mmCIF file of C-alpha atoms and ligand atoms in Angstrom:
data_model
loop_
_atom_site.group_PDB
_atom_site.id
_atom_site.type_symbol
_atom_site.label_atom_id
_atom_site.label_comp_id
_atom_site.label_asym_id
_atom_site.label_seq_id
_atom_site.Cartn_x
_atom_site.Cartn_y
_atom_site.Cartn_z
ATOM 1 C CA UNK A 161 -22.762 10.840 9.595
ATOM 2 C CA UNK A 162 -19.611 8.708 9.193
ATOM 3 C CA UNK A 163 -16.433 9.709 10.619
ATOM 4 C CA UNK A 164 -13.500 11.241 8.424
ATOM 5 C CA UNK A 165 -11.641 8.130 8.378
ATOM 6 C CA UNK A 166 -7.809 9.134 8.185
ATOM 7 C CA UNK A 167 -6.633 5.506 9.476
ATOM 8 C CA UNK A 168 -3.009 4.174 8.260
ATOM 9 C CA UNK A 169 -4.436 0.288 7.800
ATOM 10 C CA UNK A 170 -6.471 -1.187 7.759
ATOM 11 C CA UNK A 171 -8.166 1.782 5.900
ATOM 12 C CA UNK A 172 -11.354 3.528 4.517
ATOM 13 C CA UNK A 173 -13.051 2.603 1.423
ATOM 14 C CA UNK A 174 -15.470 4.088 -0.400
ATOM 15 C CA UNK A 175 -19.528 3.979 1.224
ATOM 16 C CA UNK A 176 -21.151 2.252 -2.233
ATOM 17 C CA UNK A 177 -18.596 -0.235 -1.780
ATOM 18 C CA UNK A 178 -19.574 -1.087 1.942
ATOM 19 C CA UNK A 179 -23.335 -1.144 0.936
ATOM 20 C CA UNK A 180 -22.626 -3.782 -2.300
ATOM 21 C CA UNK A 181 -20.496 -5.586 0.274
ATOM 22 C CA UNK A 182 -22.938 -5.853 2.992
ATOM 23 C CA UNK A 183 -25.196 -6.425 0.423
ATOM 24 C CA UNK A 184 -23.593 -9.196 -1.071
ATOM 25 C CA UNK A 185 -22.873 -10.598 2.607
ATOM 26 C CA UNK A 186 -26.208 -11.361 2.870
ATOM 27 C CA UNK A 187 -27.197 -12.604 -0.402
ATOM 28 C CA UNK A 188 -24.382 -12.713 -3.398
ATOM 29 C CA UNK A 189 -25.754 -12.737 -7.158
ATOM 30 C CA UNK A 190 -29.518 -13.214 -6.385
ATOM 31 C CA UNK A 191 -28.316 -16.479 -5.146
ATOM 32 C CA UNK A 192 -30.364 -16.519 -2.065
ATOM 33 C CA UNK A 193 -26.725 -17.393 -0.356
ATOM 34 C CA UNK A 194 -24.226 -15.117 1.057
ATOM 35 C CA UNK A 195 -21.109 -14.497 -0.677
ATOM 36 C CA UNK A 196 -19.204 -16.097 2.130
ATOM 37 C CA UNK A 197 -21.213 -19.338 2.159
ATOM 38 C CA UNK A 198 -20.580 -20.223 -1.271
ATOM 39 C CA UNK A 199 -17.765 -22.354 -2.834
ATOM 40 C CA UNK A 200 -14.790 -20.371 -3.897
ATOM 41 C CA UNK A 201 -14.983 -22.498 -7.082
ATOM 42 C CA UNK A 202 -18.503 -21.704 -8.356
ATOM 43 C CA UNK A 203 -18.985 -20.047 -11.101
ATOM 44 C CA UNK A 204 -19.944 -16.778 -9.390
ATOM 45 C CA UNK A 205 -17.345 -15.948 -7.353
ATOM 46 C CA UNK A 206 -14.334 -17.346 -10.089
ATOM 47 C CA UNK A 207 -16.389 -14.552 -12.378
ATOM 48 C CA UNK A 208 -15.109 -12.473 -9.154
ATOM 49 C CA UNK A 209 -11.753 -13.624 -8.956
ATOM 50 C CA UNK A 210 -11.093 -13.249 -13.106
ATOM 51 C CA UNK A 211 -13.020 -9.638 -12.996
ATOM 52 C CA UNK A 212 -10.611 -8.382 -9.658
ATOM 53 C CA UNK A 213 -7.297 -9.506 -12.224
ATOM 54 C CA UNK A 214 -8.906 -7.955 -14.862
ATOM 55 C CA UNK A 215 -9.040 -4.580 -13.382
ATOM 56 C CA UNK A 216 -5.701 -4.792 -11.971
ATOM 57 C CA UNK A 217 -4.670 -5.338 -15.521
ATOM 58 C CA UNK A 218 -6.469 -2.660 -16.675
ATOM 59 C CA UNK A 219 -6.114 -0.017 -14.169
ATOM 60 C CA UNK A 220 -2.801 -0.738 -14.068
ATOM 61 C CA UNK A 221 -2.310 -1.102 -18.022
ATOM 62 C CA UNK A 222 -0.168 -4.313 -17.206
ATOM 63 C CA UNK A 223 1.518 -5.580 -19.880
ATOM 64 C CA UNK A 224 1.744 -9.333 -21.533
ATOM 65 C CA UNK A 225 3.999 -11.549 -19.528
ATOM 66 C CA UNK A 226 3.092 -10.998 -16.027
ATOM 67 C CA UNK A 227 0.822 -12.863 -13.675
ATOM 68 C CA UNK A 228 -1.872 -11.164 -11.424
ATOM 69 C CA UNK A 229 -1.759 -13.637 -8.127
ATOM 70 C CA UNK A 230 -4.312 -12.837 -4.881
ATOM 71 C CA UNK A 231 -2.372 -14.397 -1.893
ATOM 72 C CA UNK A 232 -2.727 -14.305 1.356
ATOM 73 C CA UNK A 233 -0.431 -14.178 4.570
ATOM 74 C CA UNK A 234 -0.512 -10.443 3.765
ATOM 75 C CA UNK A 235 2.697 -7.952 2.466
ATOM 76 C CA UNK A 236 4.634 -9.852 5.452
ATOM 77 C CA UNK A 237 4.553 -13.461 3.481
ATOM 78 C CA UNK A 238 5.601 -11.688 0.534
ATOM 79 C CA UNK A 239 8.777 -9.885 2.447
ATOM 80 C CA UNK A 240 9.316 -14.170 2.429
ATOM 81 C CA UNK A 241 8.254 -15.576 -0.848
ATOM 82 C CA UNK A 242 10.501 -12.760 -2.558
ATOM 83 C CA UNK A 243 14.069 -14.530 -1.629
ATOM 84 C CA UNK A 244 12.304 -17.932 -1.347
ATOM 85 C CA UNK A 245 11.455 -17.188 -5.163
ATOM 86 C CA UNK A 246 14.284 -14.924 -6.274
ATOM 87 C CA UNK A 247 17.610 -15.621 -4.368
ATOM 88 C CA UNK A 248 19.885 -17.733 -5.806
ATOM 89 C CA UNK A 249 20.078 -21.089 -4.194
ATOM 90 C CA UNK A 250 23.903 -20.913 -4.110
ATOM 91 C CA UNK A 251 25.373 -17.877 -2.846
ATOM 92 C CA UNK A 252 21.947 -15.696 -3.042
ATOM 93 C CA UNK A 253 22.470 -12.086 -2.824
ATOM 94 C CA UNK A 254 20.129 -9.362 -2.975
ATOM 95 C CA UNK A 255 20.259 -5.404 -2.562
ATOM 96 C CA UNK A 256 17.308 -3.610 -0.314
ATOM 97 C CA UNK A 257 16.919 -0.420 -0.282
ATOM 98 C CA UNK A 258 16.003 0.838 4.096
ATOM 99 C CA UNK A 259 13.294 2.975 4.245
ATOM 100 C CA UNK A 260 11.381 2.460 7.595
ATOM 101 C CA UNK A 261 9.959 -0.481 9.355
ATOM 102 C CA UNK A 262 8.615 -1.948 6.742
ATOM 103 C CA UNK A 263 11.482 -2.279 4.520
ATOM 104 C CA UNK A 264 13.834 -3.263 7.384
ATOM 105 C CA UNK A 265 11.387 -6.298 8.475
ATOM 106 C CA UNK A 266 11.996 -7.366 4.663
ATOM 107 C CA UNK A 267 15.228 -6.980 5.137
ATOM 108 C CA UNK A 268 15.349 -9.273 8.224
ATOM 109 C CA UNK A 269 13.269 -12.283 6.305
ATOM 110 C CA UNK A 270 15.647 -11.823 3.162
ATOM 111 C CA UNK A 271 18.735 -12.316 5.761
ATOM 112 C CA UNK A 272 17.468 -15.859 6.677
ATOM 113 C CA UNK A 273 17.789 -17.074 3.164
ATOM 114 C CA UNK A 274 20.940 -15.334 1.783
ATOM 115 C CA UNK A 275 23.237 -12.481 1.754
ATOM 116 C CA UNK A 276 21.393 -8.866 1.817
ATOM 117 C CA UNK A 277 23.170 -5.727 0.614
ATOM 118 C CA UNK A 278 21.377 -2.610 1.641
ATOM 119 C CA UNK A 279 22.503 -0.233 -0.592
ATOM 120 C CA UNK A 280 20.997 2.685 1.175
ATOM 121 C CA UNK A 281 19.074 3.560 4.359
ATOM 122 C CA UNK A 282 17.475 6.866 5.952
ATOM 123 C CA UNK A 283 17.667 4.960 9.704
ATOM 124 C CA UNK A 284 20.074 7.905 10.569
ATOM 125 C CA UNK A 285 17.335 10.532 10.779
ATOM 126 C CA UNK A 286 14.565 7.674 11.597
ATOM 127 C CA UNK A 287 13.775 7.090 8.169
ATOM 128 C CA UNK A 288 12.303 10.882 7.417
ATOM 129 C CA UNK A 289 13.853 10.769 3.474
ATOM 130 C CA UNK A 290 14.492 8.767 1.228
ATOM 131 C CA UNK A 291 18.202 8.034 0.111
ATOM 132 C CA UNK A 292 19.686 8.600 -3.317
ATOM 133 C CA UNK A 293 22.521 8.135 -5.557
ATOM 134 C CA UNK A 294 23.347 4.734 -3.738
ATOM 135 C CA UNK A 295 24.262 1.929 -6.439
ATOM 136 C CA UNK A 296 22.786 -1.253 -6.533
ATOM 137 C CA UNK A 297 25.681 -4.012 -7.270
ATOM 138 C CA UNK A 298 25.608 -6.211 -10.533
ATOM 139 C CA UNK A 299 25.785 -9.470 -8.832
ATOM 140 C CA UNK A 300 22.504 -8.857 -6.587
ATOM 141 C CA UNK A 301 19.842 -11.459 -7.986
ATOM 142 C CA UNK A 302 17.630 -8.840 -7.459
ATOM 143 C CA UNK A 303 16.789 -4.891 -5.885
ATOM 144 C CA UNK A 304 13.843 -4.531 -3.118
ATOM 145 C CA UNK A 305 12.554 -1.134 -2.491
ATOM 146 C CA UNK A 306 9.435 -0.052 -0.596
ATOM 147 C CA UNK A 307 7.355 2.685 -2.843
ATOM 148 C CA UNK A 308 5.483 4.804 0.531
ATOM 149 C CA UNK A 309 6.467 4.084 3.990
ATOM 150 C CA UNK A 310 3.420 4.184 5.533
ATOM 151 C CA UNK A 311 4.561 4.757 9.117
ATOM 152 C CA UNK A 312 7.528 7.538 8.532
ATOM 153 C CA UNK A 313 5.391 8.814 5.458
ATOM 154 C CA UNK A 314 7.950 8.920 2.901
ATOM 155 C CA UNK A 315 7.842 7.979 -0.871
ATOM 156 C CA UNK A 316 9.936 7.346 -3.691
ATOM 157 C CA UNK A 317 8.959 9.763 -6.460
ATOM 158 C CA UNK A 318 12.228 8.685 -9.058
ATOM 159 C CA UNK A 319 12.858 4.721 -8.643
ATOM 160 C CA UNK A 320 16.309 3.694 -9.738
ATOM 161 C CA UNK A 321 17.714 2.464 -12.391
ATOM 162 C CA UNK A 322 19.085 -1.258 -11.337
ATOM 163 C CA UNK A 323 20.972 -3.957 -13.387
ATOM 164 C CA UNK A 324 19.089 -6.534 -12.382
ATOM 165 C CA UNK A 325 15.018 -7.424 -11.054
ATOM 166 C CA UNK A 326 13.082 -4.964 -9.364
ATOM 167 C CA UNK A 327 10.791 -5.685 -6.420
ATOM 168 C CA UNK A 328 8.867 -3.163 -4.621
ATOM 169 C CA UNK A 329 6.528 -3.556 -1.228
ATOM 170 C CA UNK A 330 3.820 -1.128 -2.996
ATOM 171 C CA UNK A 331 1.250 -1.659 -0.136
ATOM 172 C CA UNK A 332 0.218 1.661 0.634
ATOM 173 C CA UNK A 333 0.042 3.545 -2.943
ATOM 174 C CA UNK A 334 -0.353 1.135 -5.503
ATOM 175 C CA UNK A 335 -2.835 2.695 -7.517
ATOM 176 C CA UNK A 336 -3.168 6.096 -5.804
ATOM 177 C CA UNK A 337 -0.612 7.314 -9.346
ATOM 178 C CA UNK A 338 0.543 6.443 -12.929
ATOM 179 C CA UNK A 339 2.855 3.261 -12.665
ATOM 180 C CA UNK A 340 4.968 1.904 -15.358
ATOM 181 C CA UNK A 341 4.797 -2.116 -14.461
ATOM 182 C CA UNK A 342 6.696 -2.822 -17.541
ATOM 183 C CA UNK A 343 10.226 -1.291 -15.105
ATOM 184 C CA UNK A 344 9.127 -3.992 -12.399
ATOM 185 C CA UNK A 345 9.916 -7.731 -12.378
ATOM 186 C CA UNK A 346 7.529 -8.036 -9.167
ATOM 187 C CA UNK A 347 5.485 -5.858 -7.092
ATOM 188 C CA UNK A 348 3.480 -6.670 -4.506
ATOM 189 C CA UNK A 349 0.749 -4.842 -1.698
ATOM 190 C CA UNK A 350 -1.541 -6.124 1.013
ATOM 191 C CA UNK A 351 -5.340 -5.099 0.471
ATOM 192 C CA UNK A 352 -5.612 -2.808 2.961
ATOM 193 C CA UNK A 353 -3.838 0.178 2.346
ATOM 194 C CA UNK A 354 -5.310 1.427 -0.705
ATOM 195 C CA UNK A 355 -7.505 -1.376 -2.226
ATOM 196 C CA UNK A 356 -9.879 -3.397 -0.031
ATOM 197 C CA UNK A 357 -10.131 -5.361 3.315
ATOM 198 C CA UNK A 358 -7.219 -7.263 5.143
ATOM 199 C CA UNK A 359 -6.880 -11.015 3.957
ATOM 200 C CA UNK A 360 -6.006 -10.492 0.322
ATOM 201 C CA UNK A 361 -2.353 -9.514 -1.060
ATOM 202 C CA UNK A 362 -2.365 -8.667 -4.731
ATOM 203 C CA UNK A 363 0.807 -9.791 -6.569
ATOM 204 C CA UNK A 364 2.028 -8.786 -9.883
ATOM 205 C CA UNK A 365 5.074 -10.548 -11.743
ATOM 206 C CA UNK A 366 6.473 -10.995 -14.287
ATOM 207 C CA UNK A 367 6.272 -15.049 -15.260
ATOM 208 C CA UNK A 368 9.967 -15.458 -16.613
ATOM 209 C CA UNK A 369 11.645 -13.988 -13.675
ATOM 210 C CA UNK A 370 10.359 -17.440 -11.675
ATOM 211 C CA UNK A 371 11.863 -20.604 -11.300
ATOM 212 C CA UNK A 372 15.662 -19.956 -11.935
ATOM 213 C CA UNK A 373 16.624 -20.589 -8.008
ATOM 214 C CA UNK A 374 17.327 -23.878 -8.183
ATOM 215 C CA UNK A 375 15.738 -24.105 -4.948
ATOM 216 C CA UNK A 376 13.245 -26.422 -4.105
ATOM 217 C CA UNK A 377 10.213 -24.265 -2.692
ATOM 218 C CA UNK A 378 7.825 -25.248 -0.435
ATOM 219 C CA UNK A 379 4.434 -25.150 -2.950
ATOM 220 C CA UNK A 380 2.571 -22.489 -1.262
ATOM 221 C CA UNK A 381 5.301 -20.602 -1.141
ATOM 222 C CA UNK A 382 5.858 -21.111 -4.880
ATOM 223 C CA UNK A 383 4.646 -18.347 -7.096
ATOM 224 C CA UNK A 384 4.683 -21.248 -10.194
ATOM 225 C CA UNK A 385 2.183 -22.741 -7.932
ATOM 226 C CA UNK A 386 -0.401 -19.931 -7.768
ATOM 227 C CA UNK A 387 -0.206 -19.073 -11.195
ATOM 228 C CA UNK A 388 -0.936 -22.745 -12.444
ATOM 229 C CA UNK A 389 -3.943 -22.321 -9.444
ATOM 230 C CA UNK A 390 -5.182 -18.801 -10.836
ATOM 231 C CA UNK A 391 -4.929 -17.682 -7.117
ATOM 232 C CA UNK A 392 -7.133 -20.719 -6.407
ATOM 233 C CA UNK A 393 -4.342 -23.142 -4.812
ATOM 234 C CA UNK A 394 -6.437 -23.289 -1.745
ATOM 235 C CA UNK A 395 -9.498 -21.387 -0.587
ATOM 236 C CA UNK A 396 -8.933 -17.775 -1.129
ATOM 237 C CA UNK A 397 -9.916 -14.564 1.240
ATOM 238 C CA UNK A 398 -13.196 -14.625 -0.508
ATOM 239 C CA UNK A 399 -14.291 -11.587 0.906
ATOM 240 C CA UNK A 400 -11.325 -9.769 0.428
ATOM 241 C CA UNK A 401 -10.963 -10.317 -2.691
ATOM 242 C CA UNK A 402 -14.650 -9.425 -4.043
ATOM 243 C CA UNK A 403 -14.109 -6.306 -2.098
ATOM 244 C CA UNK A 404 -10.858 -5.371 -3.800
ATOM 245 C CA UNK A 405 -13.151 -6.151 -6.953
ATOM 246 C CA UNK A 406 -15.798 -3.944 -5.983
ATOM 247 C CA UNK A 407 -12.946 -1.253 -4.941
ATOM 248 C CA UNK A 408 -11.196 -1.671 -8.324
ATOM 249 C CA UNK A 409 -14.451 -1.207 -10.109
ATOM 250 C CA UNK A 410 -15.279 2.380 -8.094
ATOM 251 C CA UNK A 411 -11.477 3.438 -9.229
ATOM 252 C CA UNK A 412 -12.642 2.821 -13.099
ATOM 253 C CA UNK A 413 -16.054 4.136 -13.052
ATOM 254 C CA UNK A 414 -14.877 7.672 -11.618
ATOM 255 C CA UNK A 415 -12.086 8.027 -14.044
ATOM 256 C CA UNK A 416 -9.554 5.148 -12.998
ATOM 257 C CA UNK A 417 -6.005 6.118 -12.040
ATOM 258 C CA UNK A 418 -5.531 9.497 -14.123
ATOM 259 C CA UNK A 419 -8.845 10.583 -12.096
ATOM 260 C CA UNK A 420 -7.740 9.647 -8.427
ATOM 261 C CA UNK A 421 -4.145 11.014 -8.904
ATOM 262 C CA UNK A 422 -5.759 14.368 -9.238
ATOM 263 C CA UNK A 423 -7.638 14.085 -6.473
ATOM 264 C CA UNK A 424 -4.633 12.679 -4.246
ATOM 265 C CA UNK A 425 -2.558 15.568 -5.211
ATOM 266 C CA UNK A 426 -5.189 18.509 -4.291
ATOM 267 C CA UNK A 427 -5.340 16.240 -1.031
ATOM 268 C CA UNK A 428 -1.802 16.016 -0.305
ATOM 269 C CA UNK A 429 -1.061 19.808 -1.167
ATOM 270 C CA UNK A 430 -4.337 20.950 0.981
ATOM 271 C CA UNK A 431 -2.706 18.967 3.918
ATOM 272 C CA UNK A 432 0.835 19.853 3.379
ATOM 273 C CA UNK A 433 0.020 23.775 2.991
ATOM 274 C CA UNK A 434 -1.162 23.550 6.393
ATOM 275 C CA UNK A 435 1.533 22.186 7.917
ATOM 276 C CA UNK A 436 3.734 24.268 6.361
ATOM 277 C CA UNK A 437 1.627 27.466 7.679
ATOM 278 C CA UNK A 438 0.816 26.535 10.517
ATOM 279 C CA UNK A 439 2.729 27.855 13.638
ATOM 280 C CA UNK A 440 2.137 25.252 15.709
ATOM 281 C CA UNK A 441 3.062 22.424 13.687
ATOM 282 C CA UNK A 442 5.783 20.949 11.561
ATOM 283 C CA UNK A 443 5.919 18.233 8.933
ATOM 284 C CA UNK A 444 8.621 15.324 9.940
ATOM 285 C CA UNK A 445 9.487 14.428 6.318
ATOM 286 C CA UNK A 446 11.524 15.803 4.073
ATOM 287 C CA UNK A 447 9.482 17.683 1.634
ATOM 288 C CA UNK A 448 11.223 16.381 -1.533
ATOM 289 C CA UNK A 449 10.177 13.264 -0.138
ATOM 290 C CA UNK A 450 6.904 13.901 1.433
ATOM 291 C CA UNK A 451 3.927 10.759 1.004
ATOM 292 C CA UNK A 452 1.217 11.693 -1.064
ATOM 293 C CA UNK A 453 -0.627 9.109 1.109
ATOM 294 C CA UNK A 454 0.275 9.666 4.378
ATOM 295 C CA UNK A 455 1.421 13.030 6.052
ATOM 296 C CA UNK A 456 3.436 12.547 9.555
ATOM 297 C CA UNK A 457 3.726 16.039 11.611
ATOM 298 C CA UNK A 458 4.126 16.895 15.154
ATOM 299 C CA UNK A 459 3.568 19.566 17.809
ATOM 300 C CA UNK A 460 6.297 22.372 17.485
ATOM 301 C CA UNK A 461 8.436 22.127 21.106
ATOM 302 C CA UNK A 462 5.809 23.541 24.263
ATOM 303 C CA UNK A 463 2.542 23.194 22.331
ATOM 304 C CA UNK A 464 0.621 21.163 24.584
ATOM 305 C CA UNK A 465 -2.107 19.211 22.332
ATOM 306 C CA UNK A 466 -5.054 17.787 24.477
ATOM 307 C CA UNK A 467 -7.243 20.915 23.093
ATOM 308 C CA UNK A 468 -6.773 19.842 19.698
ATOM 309 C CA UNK A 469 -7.434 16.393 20.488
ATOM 310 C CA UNK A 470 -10.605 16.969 21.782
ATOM 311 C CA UNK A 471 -11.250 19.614 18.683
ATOM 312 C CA UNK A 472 -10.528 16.814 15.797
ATOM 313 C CA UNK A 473 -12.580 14.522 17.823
ATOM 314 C CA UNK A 474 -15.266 16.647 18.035
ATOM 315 C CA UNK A 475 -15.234 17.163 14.428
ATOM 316 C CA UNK A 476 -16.078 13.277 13.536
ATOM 317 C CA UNK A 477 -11.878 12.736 13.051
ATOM 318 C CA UNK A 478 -10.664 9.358 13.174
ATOM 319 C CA UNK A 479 -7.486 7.909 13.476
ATOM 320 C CA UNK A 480 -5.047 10.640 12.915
ATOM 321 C CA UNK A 481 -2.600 9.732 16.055
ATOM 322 C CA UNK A 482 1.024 8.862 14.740
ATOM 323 C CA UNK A 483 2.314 5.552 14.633
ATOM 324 C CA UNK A 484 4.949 5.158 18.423
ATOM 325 C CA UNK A 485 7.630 5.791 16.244
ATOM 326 C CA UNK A 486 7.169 8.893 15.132
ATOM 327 C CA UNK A 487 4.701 10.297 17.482
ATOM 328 C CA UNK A 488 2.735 13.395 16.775
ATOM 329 C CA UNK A 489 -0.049 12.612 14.189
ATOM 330 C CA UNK A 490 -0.241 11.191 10.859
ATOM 331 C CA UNK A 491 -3.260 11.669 8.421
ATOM 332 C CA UNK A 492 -3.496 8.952 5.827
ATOM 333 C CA UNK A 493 -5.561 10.015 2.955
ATOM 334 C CA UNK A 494 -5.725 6.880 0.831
ATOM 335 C CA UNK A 495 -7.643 6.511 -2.275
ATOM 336 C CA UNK A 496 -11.571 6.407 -0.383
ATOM 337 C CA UNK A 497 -11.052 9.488 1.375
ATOM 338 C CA UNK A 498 -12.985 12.670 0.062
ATOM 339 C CA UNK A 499 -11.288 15.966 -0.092
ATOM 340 C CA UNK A 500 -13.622 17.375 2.423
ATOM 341 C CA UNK A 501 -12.455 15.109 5.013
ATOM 342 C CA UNK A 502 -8.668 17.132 4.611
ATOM 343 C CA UNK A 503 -10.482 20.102 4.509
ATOM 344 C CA UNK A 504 -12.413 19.566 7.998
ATOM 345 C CA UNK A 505 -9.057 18.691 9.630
ATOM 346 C CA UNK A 506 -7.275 21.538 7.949
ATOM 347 C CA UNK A 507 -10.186 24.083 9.462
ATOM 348 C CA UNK A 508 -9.848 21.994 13.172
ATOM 349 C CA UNK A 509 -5.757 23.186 12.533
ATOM 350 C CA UNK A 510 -6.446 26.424 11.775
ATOM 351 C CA UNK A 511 -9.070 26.930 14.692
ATOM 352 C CA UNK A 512 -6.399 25.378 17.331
ATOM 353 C CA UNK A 513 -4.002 27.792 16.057
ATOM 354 C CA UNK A 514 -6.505 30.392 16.222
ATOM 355 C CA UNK A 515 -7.419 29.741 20.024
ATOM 356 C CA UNK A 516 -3.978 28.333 21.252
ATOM 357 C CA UNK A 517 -1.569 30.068 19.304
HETATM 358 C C1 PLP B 884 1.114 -2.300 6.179
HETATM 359 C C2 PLP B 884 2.330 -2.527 5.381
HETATM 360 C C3 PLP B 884 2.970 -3.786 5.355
HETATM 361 C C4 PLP B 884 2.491 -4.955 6.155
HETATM 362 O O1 PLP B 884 1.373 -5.481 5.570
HETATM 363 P P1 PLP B 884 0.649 -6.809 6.120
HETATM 364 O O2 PLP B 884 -0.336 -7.029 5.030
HETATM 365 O O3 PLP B 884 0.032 -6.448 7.429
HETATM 366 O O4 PLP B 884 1.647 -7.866 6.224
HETATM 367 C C5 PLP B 884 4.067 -3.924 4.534
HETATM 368 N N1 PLP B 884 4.538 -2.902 3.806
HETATM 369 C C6 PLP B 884 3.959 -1.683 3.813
HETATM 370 C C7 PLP B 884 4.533 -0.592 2.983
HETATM 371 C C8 PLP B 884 2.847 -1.461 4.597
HETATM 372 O O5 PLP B 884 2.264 -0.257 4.617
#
């Protein structure tokens, strides 16, 4: 039996995905060669690369005018190519939005090229909500907001209105709900939150946002670059990307995004319920802002936790310990997990409260 895999990152993915990988590890396409022997520009694996864009475009329902890019160098090269690509040359000025972590180490890299505005941040309470009814100033070249933060497990669930570009770090939900791409000028998320293996970052812009810097970019650091490439600049994270594929293509074939947002909100409301009820326990974010995607809550003061420790370990849990930041525990129930797996660690809270209460 596998474990119930509630880990923040890298993260589960679905079982027939894991078999056609392995499969495909060992030999790719009846070629008698593994998928991760073969040239990144034969014709089997750019079928690969066009079919992973493809589904993003579909899953997604992205509309004409924007690019689907696979990077690499993960979310953290994008928190860089962003104001490399987007700030002004002369007197660059952007507005970010402070979330958690996350958004604040995007902050930092944006703060090396030009000026950064943050317009609003939830630091005050150690990021546990998100803040609203901040403006965004007219001048910024652009606005950068993070969707989930994955360690304080927050979310935006209304995105602003903003005068100029969007951006948005959407690592850890893109396609866990309905998005409207058409109010985004660029969005961007590393594999591993909700789509595939570490080593790929999937990148969606729009193409007539780019080049109006006047900066001269380093080419790999050039969006123009990997669009002219079709992601193929220079080798690309093979595996990571045929995995996204293969993730991408178990999202349509149960029902694509409409279908998994269902199942994410039973999830979320299965695991929230029990925090709420349970005596021993309380959630750490705001409930109007609570992550669909990951769920943060700690001990109540004097509850001593090594029995339930032992109890969720004993059940086949897996990585439900809090990030140090928050402390406590934090179940991430991404995309791949199953209902069930909630519902075991719901029963393991119920027990503890049961025996310990
Ligand atoms: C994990 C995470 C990152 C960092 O991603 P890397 O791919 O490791 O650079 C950035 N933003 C969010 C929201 C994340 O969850």
């Amino acid at each position: 039996m596998k474990k119930h895999n509630f880990s923040a990152g890298p993260c589960i993915l679905p079982p027939e995905v894991l078999r056609q990988a392995s499969q495909a590890v060992l030999d790719f396409d009846g070629l008698e060669l593994s998928l991760i022997e073969i040239s990144h520009r034969s014709k089997n694996f750019v079928a690969v690369m066009e079919k992973a864009q493809e589904l993003v475009r579909e899953l997604l329902k992205v509309p004409e005018g924007y690019s689907i890019l696979f990077l690499q160098g993960g979310a953290s090269l994008e928190f860089v190519m962003v104001p490399y690509n987007l700030m002004k040359n002369e007197n660059g000025r952007a507005a970010y939005l402070d979330t958690g972590t996350w958004a604040s180490n995007a902050i930092k890299e944006a703060q090396r090229i030009g000026q950064v505005d943050i317009v609003g941040s939830s630091k005050d309470k150690n990021y546990n909500y998100i803040p609203k009814g901040f403006s965004i100033p007219g001048e910024a070249d652009y606005f950068h907001c993070t969707s989930n933060n994955t360690i304080f497990g927050t979310q935006i669930k209304e995105f602003p209105e903003t005068p100029g570009l969007m951006v948005c770090d959407m690592s850890s939900d893109i396609f866990s709900k309905p998005l409207d791409v058409s109010k985004f000028d660029l969005i961007y998320a590393g594999a591993q939150k909700n789509m595939g293996p570490a080593g790929a970052t999937l990148v969606i812009v729009k193409d007539e946002i780019l080049g109006k810097t006047g900066r001269n970019i380093p080419a790999y650091l050039d969006y123009t670059t990997h669009i002219s490439k079709e992601s193929m600049f220079n080798t690309p994270p093979v595996f990571s990307v045929y995995v996204s594929m293969l993730t991408l293509q178990w999202l349509k074939d149960n029902g694509g995004v409409e279908w998994i947002t269902e199942v994410n909100k039973q999830k979320a409301e299965v695991m929230y319920n029990e925090i709420d009820r349970n005596s021993l326990f309380t959630g750490t974010a705001e409930k109007e802002d609570r992550s669909s995607m990951n769920a943060c809550f700690l001990p109540v003061n004097g509850v001593k936790t090594e029995a339930f420790d032992a109890m969720w370990k004993e059940a086949g849990i897996s990585g439900i310990n809090g990030h140090r930041s928050v402390g406590g525990y934090r179940a991430s129930m991404y995309n791949a997990l199953p209902l069930e797996s909630v519902k075991t660690l719901v029963d393991v809270m119920k027990e503890f409260e049961r025996t310990n209460g």
